[in-house]
GROMACS .gro file of C-alpha atoms in nm:
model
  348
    1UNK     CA    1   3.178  -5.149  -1.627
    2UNK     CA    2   3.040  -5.459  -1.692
    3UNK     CA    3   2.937  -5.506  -1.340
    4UNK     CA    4   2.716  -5.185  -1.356
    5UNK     CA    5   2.548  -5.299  -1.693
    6UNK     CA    6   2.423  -5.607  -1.533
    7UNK     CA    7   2.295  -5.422  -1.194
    8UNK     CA    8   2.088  -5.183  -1.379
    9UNK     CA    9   1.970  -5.435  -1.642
   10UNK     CA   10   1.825  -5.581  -1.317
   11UNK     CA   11   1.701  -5.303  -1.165
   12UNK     CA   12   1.526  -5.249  -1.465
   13UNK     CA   13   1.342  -5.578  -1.470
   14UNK     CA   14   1.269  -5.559  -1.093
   15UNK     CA   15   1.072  -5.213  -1.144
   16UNK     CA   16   0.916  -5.391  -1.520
   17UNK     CA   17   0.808  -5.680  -1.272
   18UNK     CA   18   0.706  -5.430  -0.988
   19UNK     CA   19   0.506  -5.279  -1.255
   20UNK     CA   20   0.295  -5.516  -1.405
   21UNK     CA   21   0.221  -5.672  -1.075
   22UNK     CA   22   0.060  -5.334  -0.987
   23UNK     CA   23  -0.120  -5.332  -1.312
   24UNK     CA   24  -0.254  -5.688  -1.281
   25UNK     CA   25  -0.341  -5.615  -0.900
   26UNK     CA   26  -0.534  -5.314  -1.028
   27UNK     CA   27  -0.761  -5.518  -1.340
   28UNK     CA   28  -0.819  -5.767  -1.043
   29UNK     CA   29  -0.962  -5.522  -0.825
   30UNK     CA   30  -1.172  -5.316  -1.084
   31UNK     CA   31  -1.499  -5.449  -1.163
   32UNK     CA   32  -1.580  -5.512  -1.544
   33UNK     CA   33  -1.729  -5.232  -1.748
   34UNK     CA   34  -2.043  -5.433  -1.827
   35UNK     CA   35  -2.377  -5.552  -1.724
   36UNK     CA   36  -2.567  -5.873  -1.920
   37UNK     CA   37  -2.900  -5.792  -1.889
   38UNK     CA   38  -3.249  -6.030  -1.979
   39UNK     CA   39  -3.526  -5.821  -2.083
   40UNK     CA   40  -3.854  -5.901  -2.171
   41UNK     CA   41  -3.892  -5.521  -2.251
   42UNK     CA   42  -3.841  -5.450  -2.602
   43UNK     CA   43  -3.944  -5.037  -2.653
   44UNK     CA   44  -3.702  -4.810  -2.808
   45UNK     CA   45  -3.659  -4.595  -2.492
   46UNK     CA   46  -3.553  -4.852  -2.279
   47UNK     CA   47  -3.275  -4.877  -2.574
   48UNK     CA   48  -3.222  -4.482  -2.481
   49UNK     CA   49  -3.162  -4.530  -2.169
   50UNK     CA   50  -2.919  -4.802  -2.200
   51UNK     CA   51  -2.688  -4.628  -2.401
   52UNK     CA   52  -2.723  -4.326  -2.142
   53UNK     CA   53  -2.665  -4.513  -1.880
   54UNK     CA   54  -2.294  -4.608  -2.062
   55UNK     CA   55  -2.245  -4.242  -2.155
   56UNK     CA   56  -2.244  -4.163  -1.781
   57UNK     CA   57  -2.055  -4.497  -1.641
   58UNK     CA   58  -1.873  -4.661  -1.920
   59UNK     CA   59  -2.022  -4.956  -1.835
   60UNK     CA   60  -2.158  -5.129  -2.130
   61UNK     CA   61  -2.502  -5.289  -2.157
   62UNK     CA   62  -2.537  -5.632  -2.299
   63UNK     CA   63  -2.889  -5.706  -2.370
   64UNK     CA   64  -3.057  -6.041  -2.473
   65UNK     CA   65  -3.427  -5.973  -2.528
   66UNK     CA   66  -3.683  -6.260  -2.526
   67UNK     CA   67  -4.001  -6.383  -2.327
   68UNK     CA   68  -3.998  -6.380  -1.970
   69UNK     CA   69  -4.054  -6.818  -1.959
   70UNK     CA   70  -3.813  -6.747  -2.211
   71UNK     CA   71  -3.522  -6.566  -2.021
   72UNK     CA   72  -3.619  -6.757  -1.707
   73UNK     CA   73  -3.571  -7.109  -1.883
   74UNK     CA   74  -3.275  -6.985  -2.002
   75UNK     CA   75  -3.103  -6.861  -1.675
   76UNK     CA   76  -3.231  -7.212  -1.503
   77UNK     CA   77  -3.042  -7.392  -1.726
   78UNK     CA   78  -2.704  -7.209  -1.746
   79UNK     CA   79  -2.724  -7.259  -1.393
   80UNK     CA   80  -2.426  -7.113  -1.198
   81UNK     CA   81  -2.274  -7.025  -1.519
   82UNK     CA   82  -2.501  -6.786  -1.662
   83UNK     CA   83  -2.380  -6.488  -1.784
   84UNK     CA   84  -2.710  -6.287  -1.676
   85UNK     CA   85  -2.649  -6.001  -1.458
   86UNK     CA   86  -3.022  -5.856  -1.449
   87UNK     CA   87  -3.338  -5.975  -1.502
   88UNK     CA   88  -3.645  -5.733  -1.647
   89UNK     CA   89  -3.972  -5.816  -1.659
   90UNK     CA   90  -4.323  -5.709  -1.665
   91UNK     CA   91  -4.569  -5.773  -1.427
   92UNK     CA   92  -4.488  -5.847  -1.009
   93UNK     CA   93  -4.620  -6.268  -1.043
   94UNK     CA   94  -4.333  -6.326  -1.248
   95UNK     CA   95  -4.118  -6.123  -1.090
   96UNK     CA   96  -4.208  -6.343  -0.758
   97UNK     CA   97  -4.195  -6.642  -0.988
   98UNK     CA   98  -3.862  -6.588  -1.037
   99UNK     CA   99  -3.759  -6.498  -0.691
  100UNK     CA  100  -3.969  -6.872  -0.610
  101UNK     CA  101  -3.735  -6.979  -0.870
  102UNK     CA  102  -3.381  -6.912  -0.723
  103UNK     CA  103  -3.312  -6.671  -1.003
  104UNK     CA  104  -3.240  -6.386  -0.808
  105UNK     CA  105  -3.029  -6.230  -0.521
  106UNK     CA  106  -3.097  -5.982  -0.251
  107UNK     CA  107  -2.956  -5.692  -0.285
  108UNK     CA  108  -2.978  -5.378  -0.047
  109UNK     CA  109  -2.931  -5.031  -0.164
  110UNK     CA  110  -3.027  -4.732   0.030
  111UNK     CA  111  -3.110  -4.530  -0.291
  112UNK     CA  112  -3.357  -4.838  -0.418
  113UNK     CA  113  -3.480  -4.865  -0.082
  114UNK     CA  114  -3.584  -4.471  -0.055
  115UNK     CA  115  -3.702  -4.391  -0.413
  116UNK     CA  116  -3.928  -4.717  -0.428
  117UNK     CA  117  -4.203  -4.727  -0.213
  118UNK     CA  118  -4.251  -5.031  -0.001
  119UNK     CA  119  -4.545  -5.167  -0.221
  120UNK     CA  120  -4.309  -5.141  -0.527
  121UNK     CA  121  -4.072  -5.379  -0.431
  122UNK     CA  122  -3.981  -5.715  -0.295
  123UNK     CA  123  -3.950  -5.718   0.085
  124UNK     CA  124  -3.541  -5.862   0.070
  125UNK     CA  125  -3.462  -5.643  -0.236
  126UNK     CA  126  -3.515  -5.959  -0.484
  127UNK     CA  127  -3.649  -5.740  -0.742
  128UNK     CA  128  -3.764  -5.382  -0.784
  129UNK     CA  129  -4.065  -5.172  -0.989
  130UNK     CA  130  -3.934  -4.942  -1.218
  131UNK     CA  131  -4.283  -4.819  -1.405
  132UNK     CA  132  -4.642  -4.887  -1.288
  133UNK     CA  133  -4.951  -4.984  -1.523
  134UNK     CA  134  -5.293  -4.984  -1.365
  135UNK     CA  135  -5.545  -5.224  -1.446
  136UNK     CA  136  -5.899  -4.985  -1.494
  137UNK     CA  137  -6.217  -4.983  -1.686
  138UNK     CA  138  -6.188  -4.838  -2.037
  139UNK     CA  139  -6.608  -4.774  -2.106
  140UNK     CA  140  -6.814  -4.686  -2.407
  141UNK     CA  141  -6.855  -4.276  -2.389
  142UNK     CA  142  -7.165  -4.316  -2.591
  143UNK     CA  143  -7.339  -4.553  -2.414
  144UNK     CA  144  -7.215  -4.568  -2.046
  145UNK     CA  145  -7.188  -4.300  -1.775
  146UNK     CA  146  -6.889  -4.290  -1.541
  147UNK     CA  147  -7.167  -4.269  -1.241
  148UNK     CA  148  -7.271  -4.640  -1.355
  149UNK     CA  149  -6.920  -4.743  -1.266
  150UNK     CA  150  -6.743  -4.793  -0.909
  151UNK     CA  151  -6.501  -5.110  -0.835
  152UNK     CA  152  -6.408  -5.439  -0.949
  153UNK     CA  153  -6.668  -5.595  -0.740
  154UNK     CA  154  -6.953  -5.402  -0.923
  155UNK     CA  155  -6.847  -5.601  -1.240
  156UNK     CA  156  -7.018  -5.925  -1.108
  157UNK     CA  157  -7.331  -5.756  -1.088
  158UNK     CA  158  -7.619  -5.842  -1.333
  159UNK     CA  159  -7.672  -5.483  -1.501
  160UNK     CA  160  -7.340  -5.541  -1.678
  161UNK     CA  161  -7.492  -5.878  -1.831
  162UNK     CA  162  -7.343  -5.935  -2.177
  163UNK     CA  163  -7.163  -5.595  -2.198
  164UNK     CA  164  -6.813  -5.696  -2.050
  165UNK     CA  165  -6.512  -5.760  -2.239
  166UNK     CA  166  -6.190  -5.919  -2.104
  167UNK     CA  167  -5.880  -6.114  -2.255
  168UNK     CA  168  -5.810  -6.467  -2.129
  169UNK     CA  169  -5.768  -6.616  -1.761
  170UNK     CA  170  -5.395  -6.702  -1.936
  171UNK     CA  171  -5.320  -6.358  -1.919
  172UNK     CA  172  -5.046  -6.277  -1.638
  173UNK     CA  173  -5.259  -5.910  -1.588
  174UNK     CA  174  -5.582  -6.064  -1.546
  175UNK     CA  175  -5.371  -6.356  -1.310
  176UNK     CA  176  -5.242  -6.045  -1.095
  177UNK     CA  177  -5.585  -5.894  -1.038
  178UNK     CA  178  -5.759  -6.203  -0.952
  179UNK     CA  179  -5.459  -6.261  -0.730
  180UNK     CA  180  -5.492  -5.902  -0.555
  181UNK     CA  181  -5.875  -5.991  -0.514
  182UNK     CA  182  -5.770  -6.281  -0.355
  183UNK     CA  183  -5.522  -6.140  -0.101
  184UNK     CA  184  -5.832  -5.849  -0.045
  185UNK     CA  185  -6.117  -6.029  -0.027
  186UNK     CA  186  -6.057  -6.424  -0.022
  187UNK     CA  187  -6.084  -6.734  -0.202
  188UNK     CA  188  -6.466  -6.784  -0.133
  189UNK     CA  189  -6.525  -6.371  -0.268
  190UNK     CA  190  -6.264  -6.391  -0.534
  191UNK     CA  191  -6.442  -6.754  -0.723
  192UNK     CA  192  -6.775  -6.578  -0.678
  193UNK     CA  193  -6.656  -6.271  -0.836
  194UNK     CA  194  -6.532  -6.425  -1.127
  195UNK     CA  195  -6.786  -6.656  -1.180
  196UNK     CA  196  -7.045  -6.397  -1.213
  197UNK     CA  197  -6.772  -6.189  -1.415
  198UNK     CA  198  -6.781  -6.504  -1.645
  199UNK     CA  199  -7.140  -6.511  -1.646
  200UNK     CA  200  -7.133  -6.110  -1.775
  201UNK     CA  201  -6.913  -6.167  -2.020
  202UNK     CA  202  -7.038  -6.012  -2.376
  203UNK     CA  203  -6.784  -6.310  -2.558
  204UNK     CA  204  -6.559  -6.559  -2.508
  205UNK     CA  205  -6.210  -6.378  -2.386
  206UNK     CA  206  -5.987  -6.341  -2.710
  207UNK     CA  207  -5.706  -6.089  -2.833
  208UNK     CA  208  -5.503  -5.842  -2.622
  209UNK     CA  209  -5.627  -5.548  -2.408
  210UNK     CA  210  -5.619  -5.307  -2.735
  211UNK     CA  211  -5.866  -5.565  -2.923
  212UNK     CA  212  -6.131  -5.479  -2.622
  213UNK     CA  213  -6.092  -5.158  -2.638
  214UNK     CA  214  -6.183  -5.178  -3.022
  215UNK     CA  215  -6.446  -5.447  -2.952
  216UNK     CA  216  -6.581  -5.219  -2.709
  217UNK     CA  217  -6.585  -4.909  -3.043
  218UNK     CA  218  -6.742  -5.180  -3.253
  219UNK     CA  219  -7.037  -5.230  -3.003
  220UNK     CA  220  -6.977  -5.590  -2.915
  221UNK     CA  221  -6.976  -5.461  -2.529
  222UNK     CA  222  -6.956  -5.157  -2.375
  223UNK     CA  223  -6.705  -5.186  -2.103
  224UNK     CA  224  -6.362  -5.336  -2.122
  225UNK     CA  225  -6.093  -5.444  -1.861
  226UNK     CA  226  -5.742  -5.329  -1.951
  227UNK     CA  227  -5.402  -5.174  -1.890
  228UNK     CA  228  -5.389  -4.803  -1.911
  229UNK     CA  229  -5.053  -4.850  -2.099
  230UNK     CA  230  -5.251  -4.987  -2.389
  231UNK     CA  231  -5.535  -4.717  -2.411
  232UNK     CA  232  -5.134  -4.459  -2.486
  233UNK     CA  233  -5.052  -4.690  -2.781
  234UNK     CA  234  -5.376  -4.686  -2.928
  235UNK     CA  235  -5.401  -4.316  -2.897
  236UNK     CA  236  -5.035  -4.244  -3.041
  237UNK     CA  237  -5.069  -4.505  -3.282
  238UNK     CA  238  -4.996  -4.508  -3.680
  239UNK     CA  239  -5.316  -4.671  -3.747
  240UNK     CA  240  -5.646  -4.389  -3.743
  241UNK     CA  241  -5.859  -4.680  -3.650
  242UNK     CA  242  -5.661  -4.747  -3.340
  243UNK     CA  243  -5.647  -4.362  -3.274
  244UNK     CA  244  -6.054  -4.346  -3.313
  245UNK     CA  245  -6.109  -4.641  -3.095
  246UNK     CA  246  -5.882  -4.467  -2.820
  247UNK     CA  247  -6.053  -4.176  -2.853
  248UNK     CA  248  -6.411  -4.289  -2.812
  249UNK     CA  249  -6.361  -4.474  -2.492
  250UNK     CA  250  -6.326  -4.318  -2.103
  251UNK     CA  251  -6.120  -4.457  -1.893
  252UNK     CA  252  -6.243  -4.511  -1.510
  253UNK     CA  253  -6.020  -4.628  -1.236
  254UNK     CA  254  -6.193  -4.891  -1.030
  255UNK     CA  255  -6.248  -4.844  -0.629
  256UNK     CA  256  -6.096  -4.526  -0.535
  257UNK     CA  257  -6.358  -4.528  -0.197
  258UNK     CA  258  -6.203  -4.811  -0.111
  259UNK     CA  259  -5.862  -5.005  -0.135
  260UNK     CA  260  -5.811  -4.784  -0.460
  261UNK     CA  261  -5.695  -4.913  -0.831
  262UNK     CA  262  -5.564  -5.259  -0.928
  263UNK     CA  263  -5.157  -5.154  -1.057
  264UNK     CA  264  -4.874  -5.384  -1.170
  265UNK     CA  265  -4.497  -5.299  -1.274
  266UNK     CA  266  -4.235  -5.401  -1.473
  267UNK     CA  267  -3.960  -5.424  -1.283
  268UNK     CA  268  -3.589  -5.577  -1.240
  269UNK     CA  269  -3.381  -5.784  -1.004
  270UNK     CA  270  -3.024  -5.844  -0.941
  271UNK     CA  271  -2.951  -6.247  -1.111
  272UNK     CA  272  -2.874  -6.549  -0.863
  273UNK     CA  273  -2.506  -6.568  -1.014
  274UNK     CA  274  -2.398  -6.184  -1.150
  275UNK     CA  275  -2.048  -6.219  -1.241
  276UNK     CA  276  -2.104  -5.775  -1.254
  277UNK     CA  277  -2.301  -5.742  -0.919
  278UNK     CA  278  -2.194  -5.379  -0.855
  279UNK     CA  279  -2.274  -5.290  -1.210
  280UNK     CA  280  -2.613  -5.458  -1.192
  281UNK     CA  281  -2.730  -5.261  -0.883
  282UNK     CA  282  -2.556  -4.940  -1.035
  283UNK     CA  283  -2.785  -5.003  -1.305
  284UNK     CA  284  -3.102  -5.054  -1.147
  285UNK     CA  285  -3.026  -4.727  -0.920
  286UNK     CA  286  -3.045  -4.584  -1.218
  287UNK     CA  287  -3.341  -4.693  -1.393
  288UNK     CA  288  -3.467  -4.524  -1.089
  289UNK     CA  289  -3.377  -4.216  -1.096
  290UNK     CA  290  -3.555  -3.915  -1.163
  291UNK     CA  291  -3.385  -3.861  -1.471
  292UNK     CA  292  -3.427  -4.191  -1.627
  293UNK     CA  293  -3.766  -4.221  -1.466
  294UNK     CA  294  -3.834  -3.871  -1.643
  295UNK     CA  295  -3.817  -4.036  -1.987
  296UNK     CA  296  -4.014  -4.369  -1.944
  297UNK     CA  297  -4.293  -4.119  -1.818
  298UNK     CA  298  -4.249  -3.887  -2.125
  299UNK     CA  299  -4.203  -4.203  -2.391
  300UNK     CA  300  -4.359  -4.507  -2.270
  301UNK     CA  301  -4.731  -4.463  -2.103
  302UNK     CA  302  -4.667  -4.603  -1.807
  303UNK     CA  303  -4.618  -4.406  -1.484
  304UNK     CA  304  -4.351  -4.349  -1.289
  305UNK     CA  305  -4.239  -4.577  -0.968
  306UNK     CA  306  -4.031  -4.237  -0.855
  307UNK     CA  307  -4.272  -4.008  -0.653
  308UNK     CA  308  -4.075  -3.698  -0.756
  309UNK     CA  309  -4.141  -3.780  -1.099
  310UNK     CA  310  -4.483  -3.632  -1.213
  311UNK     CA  311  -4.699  -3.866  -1.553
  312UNK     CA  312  -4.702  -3.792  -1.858
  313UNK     CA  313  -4.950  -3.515  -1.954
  314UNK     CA  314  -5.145  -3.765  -2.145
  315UNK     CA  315  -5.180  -3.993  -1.864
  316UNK     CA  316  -5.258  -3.689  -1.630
  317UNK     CA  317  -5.548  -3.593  -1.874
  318UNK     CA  318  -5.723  -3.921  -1.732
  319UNK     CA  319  -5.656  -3.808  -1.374
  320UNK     CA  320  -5.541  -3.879  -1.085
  321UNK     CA  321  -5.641  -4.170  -0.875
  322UNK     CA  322  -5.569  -4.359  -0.598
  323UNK     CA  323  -5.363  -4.712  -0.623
  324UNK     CA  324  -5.400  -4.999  -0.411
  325UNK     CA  325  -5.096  -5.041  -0.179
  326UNK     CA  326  -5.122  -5.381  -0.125
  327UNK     CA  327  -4.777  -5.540  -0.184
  328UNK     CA  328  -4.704  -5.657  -0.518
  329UNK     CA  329  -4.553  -5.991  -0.369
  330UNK     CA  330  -4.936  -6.070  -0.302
  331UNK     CA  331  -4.977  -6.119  -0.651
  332UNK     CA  332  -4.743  -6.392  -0.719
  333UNK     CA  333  -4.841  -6.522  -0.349
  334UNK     CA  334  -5.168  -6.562  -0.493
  335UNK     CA  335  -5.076  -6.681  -0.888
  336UNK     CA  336  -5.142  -7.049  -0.827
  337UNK     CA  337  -5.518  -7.016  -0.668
  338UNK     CA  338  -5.614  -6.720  -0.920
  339UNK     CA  339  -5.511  -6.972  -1.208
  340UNK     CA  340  -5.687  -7.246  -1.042
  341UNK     CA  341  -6.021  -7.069  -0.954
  342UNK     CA  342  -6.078  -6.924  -1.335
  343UNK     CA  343  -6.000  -7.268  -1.428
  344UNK     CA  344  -6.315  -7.374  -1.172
  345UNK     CA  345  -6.502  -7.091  -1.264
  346UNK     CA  346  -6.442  -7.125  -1.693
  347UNK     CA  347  -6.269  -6.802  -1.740
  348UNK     CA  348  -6.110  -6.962  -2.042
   0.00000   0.00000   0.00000
């Protein structure tokens, strides 16, 4: 009797042992149900979408929000042991900046790959757009016709003397068109440009792209270079004044005979050292998708990277246009001699 005890008291801790080998096996083998992710993006829907993407995974979004020199210093020096599973960020020069950096991985996905055209993204799948701003001409209705108006290049000419209004050469968006007149038209073209852009100038560059649109209201030039995304928040903001100063500008998009309109992203890449790689590139996939590209159209004024995703209505009341293809690694190609020839030219 006492013989039997003792077998099946063994038995018993064979199959207990058995059991939480299997179980330890299987946490081994299952990835973690989270994904770190550095954002320089700090909007409400991008919250949304983060807690929709866990409602359909389970897998949990960490986010630390700061500057992009910010999240990038801060990924360079946790090194190999940063916790950082996916860098977003605004604007294809950092997003190359960062690649230059050694902060990100290639990554290859087939549904990336054929939602994002080729433009969009980084040629080894360092980093990917997820929502497009273009850079266009927002004009005084009152005082300017959109016939007066045709490219980028027309803005050096001498009828717009003293009427233009433009933020600082320190601005990444102004870095990235200089940088995509570069890679179009060359160094020589590109300092001549902006020196006579300089020269046109109706002040010195100050404030953000919504201050010349409302410098533009309060006569102090009549045509402004910006980001559409900033003409949506002025018309849906809280403030009447911002609403009015919307309101009483048009908004052309620069050479559509030619090349076609200036456009950056904001995009994301996979980090150098994701302990969660499969959950990173899950969760770029679906930033992507037509369902999560559906609501940054809806919520955010920016326009869609997904071609089966149509703009917002308020962004297709300005039109449709036609966008420069030229590939958005051109822009942080060219970062270094933009910066350098405003600095030559006094684009302050």
């Amino acid at each position: 009797m006492k013989k039997n005890i003792l077998i099946a008291l063994a038995t018993i801790g064979v199959l207990t042992s058995c059991k939480n080998e299997t179980k330890e096996s299987k946490n081994k083998e299952e990835p973690l149900k989270e994904v770190n992710v550095y954002t320089h993006r700090h909007y409400p829907t991008d919250q949304k979408l983060f807690a929709q993407f866990k409602k359909q995974t389970g897998i949990r979004v960490n986010v630390v929000n700061a500057s992009a020199d910010e999240l990038m210093q801060k990924m360079i020096q946790e090194g190999e042991q940063s916790p950082a599973d996916v860098l977003i960020t605004v604007d294809a020069g950092r997003l190359v900046n960062a690649t230059d950096n050694n902060l990100l991985q290639p990554i290859f996905s087939e549904i990336l790959n054929t939602i994002i055209p080729e433009h969009l993204r980084a040629e080894n799948g360092e980093w990917y757009g997820l929502t497009k701003r273009a850079r266009v001409i927002a004009y005084a209705k009152d005082r300017v016709q959109p016939d007066e108006l045709s490219t980028y290049e027309n803005l050096a000419n001498a009828d717009w003397k003293g009427k233009i209004l433009v933020r600082s050469s320190g601005n990444i968006y102004n870095q990235s068109l200089m940088a995509s007149i570069i890679a179009n038209n060359g160094k020589e073209a590109a300092k001549a440009w902006a020196e006579k852009v300089v020269s046109n100038m109706a002040r010195s560059p100050k404030g953000n792209d919504r201050d010349q649109v409302k410098a533009v209201v309060a006569g102090k030039g009549d045509i402004a270079i910006v980001n559409t995304y900033y003409i949506g928040k002025l018309l849906n903001s809280k403030d009447p004044v911002e609403v009015k100063a919307g309101e009483r500008v048009g908004i052309f998009f620069p050479n559509q005979k030619g090349r076609g309109t200036h456009i950056n992203i904001s995009g994301a890449g996979v980090a150098k050292y994701a302990p969660n790689k499969e959950n990173a590139i899950a969760f770029i996939e679906f930033l992507a998708s037509k369902e999560a590209q559906e609501v940054f159209a809806k919520a955010n004024y920016e326009y869609p990277v997904n071609p089966a995703v149509s703009a917002s209505p308020l962004l297709m009341s300005w039109g449709t246009f036609k966008e420069d293809s030229l590939s958005l690694s051109e822009l942080g190609k060219n970062n270094k001699s933009a910066v350098l020839l405003f600095d030559i030219v006094g684009w302050k």
